[in-house]
mmCIF file of C-alpha atoms in Angstrom:
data_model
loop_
_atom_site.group_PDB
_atom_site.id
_atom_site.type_symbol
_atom_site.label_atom_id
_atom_site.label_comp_id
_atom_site.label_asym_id
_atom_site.label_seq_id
_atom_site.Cartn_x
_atom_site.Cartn_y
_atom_site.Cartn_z
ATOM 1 C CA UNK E 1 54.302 28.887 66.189
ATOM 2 C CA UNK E 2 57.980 29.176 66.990
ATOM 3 C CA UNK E 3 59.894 30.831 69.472
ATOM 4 C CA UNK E 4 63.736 31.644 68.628
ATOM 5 C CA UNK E 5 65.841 31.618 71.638
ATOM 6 C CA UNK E 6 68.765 33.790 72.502
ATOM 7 C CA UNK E 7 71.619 31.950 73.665
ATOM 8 C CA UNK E 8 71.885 32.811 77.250
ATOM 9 C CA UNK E 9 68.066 30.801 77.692
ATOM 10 C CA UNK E 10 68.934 27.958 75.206
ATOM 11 C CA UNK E 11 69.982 25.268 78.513
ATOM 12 C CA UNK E 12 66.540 25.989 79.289
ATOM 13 C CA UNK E 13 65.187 24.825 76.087
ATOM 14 C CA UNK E 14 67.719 21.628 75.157
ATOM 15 C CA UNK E 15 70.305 23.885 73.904
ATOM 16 C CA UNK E 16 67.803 24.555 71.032
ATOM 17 C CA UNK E 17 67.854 27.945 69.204
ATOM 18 C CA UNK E 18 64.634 27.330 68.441
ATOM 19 C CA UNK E 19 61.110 25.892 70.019
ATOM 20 C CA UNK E 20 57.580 25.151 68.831
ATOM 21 C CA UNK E 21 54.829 25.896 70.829
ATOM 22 C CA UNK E 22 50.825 26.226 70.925
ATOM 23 C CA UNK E 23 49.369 29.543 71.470
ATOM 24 C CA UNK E 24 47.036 31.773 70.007
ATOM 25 C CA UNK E 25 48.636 34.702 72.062
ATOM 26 C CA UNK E 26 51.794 36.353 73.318
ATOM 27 C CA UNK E 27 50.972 34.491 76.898
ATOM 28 C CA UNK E 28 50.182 31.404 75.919
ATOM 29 C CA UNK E 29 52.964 31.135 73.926
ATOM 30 C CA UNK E 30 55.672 32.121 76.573
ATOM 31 C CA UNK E 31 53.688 29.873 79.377
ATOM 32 C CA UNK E 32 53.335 27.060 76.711
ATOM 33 C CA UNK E 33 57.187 27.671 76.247
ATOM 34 C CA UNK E 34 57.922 27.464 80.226
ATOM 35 C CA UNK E 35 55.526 24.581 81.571
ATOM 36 C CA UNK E 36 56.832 22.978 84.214
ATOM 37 C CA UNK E 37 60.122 25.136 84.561
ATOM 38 C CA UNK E 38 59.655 27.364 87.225
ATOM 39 C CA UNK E 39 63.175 28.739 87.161
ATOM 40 C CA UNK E 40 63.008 29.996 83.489
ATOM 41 C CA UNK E 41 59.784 31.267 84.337
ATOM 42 C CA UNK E 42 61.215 33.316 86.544
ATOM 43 C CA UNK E 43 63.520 34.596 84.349
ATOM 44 C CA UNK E 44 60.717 35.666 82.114
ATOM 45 C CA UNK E 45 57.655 36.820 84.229
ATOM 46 C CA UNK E 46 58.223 38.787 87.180
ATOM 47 C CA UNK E 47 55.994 37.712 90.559
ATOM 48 C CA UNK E 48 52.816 39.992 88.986
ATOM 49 C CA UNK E 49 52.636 37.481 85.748
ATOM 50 C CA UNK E 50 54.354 40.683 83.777
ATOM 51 C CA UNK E 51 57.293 40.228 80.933
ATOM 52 C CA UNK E 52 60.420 41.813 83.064
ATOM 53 C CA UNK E 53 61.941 45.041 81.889
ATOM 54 C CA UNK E 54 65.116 43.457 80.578
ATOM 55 C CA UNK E 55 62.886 40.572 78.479
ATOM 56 C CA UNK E 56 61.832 41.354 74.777
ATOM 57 C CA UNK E 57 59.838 40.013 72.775
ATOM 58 C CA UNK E 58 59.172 40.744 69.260
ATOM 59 C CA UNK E 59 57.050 39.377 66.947
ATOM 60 C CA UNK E 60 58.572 39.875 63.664
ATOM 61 C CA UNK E 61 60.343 43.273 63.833
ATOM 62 C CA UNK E 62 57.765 44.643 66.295
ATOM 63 C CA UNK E 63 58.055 44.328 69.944
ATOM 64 C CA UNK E 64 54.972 42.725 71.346
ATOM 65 C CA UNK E 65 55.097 45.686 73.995
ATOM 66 C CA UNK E 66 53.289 47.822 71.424
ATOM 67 C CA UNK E 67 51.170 45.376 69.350
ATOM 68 C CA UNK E 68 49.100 44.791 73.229
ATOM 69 C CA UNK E 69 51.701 43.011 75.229
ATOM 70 C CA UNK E 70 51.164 39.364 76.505
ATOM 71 C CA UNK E 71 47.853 39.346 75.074
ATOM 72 C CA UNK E 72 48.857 40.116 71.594
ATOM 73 C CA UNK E 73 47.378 38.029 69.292
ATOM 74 C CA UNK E 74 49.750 35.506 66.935
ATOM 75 C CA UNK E 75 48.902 35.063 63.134
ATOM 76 C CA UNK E 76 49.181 31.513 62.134
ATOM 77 C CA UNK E 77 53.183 30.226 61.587
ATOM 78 C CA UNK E 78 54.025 33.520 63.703
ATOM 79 C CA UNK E 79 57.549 33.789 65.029
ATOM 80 C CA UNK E 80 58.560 35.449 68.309
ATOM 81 C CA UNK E 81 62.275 36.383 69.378
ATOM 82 C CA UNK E 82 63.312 36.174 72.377
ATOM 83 C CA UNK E 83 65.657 38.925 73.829
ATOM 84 C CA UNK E 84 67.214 39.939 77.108
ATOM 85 C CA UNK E 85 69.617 42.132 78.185
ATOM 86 C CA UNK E 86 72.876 41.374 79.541
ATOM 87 C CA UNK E 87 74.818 43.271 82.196
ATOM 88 C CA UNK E 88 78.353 42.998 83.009
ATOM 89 C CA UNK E 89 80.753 44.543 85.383
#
C-alpha cells in the first residue's frame, strides 16, 4: 500500500512524497510507516497510541476517522493521505 506524504513530514520519510508500506490496517500501516522513528511517531500518535487531532488520514476521499479509525481495514493497492494542520502566528 502507499502512503502520500504532505510536505511538512517528507524529511521524515527521505524527502519522499510518497512511501510503501505493509499493512492490512490503518495501524499497521502508520506504525509500519514510523518504525524506528520515535520523533515522527510522535508527531502522529499521541502518548495513548491515538491519531492526534490535527493528523488526517484519508483513505481515498474518506477520512479513516469514519471508516473505524486505526483499525480500518485497507483493500489491496489502497492509498492513504497524510494530512496535518498547520498553525501560524
Amino acid at each position: 500500500m502507499t502512503i502520500r506524504m504532505p510536505t511538512p513530514l517528507r524529511g521524515f520519510v527521505g524527502g519522499r512524497d510518497q512511501v510503501a508500506v505493509p499493512g492490512s490496517t490503518v495501524r499497521e500501516a502508520l506504525a509500519a510507516l514510523t518504525a524506528g522513528q520515535e520523533a515522527f511517531r510522535d508527531r502522529l500518535f499521541t502518548t495513548e497510541g491515538e491519531l492526534r487531532r490535527f493528523v488526517n488520514v484519508y483513505l481515498g476521499r474518506d477520512d479513516v476517522r469514519r471508516l473505524g479509525g486505526l483499525e480500518a481495514a485497507l483493500p489491496a493497492g489502497a492509498t492513504l493521505t497524510l494530512m496535518v494542520a498547520l498553525a501560524g502566528g
